[in-house]
mmCIF file of C-alpha atoms in Angstrom:
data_model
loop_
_atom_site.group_PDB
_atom_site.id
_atom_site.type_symbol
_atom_site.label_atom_id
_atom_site.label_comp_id
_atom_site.label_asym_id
_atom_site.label_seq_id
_atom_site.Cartn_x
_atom_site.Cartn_y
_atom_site.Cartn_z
ATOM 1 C CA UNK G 1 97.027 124.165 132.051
ATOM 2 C CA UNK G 2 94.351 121.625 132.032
ATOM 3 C CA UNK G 3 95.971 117.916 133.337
ATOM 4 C CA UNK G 4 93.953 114.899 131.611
ATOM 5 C CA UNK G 5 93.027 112.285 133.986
ATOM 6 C CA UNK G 6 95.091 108.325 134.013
ATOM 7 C CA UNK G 7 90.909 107.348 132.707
ATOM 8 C CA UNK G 8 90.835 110.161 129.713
ATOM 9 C CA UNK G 9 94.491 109.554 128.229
ATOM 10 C CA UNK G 10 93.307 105.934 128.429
ATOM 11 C CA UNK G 11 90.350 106.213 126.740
ATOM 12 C CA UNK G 12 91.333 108.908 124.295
ATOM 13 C CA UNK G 13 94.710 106.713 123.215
ATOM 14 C CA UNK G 14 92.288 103.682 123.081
ATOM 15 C CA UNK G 15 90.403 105.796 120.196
ATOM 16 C CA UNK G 16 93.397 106.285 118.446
ATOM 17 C CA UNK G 17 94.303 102.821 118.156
ATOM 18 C CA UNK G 18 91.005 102.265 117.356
ATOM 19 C CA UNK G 19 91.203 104.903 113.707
ATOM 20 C CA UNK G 20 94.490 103.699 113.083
ATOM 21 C CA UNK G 21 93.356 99.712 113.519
ATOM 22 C CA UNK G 22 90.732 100.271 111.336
ATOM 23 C CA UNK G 23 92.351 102.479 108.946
ATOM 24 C CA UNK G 24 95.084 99.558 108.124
ATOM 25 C CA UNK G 25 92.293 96.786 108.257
ATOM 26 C CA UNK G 26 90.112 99.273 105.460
ATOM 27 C CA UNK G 27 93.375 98.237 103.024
ATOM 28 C CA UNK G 28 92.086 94.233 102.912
ATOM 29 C CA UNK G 29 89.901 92.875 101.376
ATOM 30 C CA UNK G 30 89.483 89.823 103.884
ATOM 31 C CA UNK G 31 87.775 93.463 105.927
ATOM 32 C CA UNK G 32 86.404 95.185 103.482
ATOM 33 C CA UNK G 33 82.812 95.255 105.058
ATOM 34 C CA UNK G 34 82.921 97.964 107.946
ATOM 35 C CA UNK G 35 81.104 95.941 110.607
ATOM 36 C CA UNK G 36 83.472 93.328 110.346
ATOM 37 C CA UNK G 37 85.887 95.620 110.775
ATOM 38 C CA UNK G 38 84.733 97.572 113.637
ATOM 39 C CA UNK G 39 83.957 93.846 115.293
ATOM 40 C CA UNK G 40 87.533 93.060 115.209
ATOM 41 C CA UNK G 41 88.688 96.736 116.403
ATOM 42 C CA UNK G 42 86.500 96.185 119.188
ATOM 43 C CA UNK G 43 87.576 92.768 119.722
ATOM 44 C CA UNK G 44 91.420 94.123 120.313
ATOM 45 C CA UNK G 45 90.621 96.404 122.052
ATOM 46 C CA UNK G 46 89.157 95.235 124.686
ATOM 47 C CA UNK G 47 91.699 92.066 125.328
ATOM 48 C CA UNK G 48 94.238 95.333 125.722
ATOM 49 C CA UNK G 49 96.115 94.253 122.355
ATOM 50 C CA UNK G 50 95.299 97.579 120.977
ATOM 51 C CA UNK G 51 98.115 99.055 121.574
ATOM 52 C CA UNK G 52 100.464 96.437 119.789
ATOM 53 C CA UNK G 53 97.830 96.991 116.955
ATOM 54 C CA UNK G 54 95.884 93.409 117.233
ATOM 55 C CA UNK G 55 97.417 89.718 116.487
ATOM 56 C CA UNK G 56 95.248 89.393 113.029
ATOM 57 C CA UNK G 57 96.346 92.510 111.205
ATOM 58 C CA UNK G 58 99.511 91.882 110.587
ATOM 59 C CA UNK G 59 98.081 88.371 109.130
ATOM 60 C CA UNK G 60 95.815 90.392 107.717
ATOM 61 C CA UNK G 61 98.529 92.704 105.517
ATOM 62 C CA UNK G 62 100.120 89.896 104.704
ATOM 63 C CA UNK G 63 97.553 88.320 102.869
ATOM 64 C CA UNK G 64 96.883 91.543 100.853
ATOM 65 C CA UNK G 65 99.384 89.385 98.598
ATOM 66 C CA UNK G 66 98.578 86.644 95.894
ATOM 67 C CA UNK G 67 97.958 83.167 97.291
ATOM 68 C CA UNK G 68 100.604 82.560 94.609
ATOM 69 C CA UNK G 69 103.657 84.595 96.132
ATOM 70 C CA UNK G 70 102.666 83.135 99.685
ATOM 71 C CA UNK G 71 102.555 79.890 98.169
ATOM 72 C CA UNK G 72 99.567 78.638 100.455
ATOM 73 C CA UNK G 73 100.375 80.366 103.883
ATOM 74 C CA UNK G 74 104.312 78.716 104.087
ATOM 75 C CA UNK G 75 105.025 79.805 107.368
ATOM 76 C CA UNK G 76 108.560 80.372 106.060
ATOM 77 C CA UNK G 77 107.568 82.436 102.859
ATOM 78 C CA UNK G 78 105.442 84.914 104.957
ATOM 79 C CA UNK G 79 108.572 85.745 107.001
ATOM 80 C CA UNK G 80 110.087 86.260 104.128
ATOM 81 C CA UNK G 81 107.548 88.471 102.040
ATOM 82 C CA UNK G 82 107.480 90.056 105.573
ATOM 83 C CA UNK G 83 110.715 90.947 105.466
ATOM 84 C CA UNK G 84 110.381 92.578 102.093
ATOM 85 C CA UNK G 85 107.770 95.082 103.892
ATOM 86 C CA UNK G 86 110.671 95.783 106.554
ATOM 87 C CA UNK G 87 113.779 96.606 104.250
ATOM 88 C CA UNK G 88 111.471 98.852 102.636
ATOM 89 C CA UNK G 89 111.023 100.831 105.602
ATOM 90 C CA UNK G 90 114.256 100.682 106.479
ATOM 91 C CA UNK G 91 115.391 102.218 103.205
ATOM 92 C CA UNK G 92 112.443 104.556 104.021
ATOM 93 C CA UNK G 93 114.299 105.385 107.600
ATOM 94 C CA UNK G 94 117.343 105.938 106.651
ATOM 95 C CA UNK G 95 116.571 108.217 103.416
ATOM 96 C CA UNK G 96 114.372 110.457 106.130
ATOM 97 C CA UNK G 97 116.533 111.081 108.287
ATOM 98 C CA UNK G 98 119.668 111.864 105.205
ATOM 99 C CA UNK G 99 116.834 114.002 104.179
ATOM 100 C CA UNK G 100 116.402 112.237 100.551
ATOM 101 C CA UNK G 101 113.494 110.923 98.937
ATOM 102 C CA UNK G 102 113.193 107.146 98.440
ATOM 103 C CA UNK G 103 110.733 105.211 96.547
ATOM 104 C CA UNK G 104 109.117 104.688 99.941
ATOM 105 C CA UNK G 105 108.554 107.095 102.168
ATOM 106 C CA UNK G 106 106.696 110.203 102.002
ATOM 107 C CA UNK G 107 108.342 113.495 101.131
ATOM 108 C CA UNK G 108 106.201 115.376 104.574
ATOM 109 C CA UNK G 109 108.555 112.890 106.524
ATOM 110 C CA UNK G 110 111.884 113.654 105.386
ATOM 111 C CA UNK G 111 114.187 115.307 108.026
ATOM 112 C CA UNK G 112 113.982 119.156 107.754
ATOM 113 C CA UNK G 113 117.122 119.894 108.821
ATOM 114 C CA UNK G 114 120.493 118.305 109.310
ATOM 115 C CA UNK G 115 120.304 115.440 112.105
ATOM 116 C CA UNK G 116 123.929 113.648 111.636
ATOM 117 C CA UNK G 117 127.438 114.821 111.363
ATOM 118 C CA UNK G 118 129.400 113.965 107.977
ATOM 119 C CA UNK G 119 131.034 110.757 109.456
ATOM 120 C CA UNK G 120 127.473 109.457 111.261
ATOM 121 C CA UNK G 121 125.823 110.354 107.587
ATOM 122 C CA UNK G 122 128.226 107.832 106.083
ATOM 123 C CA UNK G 123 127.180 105.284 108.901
ATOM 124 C CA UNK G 124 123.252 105.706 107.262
ATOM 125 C CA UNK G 125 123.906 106.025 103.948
ATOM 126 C CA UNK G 126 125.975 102.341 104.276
ATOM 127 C CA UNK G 127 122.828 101.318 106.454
ATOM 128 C CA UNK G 128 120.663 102.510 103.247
ATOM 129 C CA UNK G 129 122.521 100.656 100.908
ATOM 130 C CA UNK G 130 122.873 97.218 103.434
ATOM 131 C CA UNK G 131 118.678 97.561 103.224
ATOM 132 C CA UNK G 132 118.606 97.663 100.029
ATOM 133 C CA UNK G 133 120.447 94.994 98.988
ATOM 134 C CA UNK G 134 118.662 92.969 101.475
ATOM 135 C CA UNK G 135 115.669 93.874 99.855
ATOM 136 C CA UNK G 136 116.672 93.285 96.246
ATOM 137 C CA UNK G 137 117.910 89.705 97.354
ATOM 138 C CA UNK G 138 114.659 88.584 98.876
ATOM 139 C CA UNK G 139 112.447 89.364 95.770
ATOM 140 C CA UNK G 140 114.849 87.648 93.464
ATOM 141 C CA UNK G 141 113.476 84.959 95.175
ATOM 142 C CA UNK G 142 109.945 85.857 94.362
ATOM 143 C CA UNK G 143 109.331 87.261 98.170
ATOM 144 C CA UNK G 144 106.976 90.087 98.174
ATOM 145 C CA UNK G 145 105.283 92.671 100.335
ATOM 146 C CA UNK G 146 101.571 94.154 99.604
ATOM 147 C CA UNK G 147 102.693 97.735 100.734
ATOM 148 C CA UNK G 148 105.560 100.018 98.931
ATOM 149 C CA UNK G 149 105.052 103.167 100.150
ATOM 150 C CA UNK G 150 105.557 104.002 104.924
ATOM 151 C CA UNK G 151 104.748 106.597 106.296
ATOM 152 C CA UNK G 152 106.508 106.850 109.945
ATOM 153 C CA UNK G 153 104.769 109.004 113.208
ATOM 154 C CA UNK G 154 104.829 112.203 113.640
ATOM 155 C CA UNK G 155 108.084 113.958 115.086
ATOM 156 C CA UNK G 156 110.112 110.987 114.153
ATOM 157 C CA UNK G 157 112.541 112.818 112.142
ATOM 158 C CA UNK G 158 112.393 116.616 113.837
ATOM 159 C CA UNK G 159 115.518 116.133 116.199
ATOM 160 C CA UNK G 160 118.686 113.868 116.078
ATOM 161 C CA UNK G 161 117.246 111.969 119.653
ATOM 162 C CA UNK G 162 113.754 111.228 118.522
ATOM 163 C CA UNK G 163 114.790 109.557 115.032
ATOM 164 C CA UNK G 164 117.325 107.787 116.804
ATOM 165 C CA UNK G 165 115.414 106.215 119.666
ATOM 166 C CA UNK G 166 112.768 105.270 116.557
ATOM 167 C CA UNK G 167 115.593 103.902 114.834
ATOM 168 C CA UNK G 168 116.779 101.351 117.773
ATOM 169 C CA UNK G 169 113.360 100.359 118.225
ATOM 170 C CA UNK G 170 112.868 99.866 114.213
ATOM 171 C CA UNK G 171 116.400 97.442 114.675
ATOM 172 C CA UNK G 172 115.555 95.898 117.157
ATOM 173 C CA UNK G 173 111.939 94.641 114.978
ATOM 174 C CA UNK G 174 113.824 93.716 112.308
ATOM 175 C CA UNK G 175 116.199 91.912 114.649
ATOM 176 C CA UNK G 176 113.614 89.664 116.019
ATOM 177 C CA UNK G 177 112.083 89.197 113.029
ATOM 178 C CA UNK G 178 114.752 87.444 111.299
ATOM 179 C CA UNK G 179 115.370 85.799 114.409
ATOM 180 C CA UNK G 180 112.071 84.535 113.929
ATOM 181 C CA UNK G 181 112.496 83.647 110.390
ATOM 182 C CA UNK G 182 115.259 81.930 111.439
ATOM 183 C CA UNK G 183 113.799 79.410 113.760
ATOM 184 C CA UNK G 184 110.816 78.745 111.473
ATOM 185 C CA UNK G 185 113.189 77.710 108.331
ATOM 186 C CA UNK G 186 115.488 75.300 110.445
ATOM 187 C CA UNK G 187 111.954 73.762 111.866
ATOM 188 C CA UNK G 188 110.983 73.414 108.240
ATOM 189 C CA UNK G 189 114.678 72.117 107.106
ATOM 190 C CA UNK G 190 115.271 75.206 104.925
ATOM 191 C CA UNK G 191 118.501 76.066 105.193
ATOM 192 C CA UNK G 192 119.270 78.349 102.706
ATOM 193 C CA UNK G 193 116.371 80.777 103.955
ATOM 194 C CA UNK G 194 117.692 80.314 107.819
ATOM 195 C CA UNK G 195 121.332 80.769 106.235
ATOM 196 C CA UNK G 196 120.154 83.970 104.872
ATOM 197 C CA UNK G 197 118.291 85.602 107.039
ATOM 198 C CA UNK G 198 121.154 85.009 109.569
ATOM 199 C CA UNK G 199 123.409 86.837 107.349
ATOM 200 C CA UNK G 200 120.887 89.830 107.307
ATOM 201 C CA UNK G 201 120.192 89.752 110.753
ATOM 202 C CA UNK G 202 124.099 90.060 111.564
ATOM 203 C CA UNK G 203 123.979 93.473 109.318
ATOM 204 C CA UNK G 204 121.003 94.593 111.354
ATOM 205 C CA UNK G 205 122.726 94.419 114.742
ATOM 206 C CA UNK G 206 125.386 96.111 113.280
ATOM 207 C CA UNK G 207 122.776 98.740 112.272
ATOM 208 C CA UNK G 208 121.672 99.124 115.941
ATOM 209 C CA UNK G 209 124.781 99.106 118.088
ATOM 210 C CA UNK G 210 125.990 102.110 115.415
ATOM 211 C CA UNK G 211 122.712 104.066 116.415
ATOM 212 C CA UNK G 212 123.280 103.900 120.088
ATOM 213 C CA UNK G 213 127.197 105.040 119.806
ATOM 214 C CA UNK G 214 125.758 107.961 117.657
ATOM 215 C CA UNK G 215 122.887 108.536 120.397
ATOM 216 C CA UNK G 216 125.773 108.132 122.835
ATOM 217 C CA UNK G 217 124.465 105.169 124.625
ATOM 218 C CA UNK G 218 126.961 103.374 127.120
ATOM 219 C CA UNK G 219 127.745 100.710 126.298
ATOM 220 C CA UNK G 220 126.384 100.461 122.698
ATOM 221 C CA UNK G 221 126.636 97.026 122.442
ATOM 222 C CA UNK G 222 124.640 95.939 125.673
ATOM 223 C CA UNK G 223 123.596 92.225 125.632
ATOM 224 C CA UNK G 224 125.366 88.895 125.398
ATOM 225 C CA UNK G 225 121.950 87.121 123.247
ATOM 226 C CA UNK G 226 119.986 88.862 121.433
ATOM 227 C CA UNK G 227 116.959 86.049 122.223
ATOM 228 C CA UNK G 228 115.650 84.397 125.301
ATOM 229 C CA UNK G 229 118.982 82.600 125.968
ATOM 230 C CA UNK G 230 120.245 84.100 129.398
ATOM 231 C CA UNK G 231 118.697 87.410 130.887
ATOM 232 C CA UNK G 232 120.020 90.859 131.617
ATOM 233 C CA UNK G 233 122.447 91.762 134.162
ATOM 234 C CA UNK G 234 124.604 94.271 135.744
ATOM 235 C CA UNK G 235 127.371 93.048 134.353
ATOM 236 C CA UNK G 236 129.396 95.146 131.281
ATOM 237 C CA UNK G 237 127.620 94.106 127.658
ATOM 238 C CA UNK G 238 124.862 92.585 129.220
ATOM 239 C CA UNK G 239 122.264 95.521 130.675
ATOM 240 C CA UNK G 240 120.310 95.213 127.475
ATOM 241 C CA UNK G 241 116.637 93.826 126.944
ATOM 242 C CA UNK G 242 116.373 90.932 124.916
ATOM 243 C CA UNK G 243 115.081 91.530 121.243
ATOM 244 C CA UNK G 244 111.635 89.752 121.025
ATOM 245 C CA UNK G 245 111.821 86.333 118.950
ATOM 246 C CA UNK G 246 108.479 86.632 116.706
ATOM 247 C CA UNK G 247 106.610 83.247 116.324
ATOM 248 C CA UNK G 248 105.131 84.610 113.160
ATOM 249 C CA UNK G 249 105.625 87.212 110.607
ATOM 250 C CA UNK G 250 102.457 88.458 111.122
ATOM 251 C CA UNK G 251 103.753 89.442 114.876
ATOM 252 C CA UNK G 252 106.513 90.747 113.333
ATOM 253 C CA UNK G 253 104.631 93.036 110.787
ATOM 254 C CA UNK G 254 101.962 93.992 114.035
ATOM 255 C CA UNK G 255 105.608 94.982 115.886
ATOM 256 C CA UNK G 256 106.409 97.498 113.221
ATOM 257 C CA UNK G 257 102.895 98.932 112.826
ATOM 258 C CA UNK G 258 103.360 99.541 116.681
ATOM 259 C CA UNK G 259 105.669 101.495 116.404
ATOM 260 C CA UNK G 260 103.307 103.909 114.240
ATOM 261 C CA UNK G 261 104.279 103.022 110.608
ATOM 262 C CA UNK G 262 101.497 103.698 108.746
ATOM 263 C CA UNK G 263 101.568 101.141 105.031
ATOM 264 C CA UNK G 264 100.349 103.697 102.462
ATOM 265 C CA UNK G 265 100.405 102.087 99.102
#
């Protein structure tokens, strides 16, 4: 067996992020020409933010939408058409690993084989339905997101323990997200938006302790904040790290593409 050296699995990951960077930037126009592209990648790359996929794609997805349905770059309507893009993937999550197709994910992603017991299956399809809703809600408001159709890493949904630690990292996005969302509406006086996404974000945490008691983590609910208020401890309920509070949806949309979701269509 051949070991790769700390330099090589360095450099070679570095090339990944650099396909997959360019790959998502390909989709916008704002990046249409490829040495503006490969400029950026570059840029990224070498201030080490490849790996969290670059601060301006996210932006960049986001404006993939009509000036119209962003209504002029309203910090608080871009958290919300952001938001759009992340029920859809969790709808997307939850039908791969029930093993049933959903309007958007891929069929090549769906579980294979069974991954949950009858009672834990009820848990996700009651997650699926919670994410749906969500979503329904926000566009009846006119929120949007450029992107339908996710397609999720490789190996995600092969085994019960690697679709569950991808689904308490997909959470705990979403959880900081609408954190985020939160924050921006009350600084912009919009309470129904911050009223709203607070309801969601309630639903979410729900979502997350319920995938740690099925991957058997102890305790499942492990923090006393969710934000910056406090810190971890030893203590019982509080070993947990704090969900990151995005400042902007596009951090929150670079979070999920992180984590190797792939926008299709």
């Amino acid at each position: 067996m051949k070991f790769k050296t700390g330099e090589k699995i360095v450099s070679e990951a570095q090339a990944t992020n650099a396909e997959r960077i360019e790959a998502i930037l390909s989709t916008s126009d704002f990046f249409r020409a490829t040495s503006t592209r490969r400029t950026l990648v570059r840029r990224i790359l070498a201030t080490c933010r490849g790996v969290a996929v670059g601060g301006a794609v996210g932006a960049a997805l986001l404006s993939r939408g009509t000036k119209s349905a962003r209504a002029a770059d309203d910090p608080v309507i871009d958290f919300g058409n952001a938001a759009v893009g992340a029920e859809r993937i969790g709808i997307a999550f939850y039908s791969n690993a029930l093993g049933q197709e959903s309007p958007f994910g891929v069929a090549s992603d769906l579980a294979k084989g069974t991954l949950l017991d009858s009672a834990h299956r009820t848990y996700f399809m009651a997650a699926r339905n919670q994410e749906d809703t969500h979503r329904s809600v926000l566009q009846s408001l006119g929120l949007d997101f450029p992107f339908s159709v996710f397609g999720f890493p490789a190996g995600t949904f092969d085994s019960a323990a690697a679709m569950l630690a991808f689904g308490e990292q997909l959470e705990s996005v979403f959880i900081g997200a609408y954190l985020g969302a939160i924050k921006v509406a009350a600084n912009a006086t919009n309470s129904f938006i911050a009223e709203a996404a607070a309801q969601i974000v309630g639903i979410e945490c729900e979502h997350r302790v319920l995938i740690r008691d099925i991957a058997s983590e102890d305790p499942p609910n492990d923090r006393f904040f969710e934000g910056d208020i406090g810190a971890p401890s030893s203590t019982l309920g509080n070993t947990g790290t704090r969900s990151t509070v995005y400042a902007s949806a596009g951090d929150a949309v670079n979070a999920l593409l992180a984590l190797g979701i792939t926008p299709l269509r």
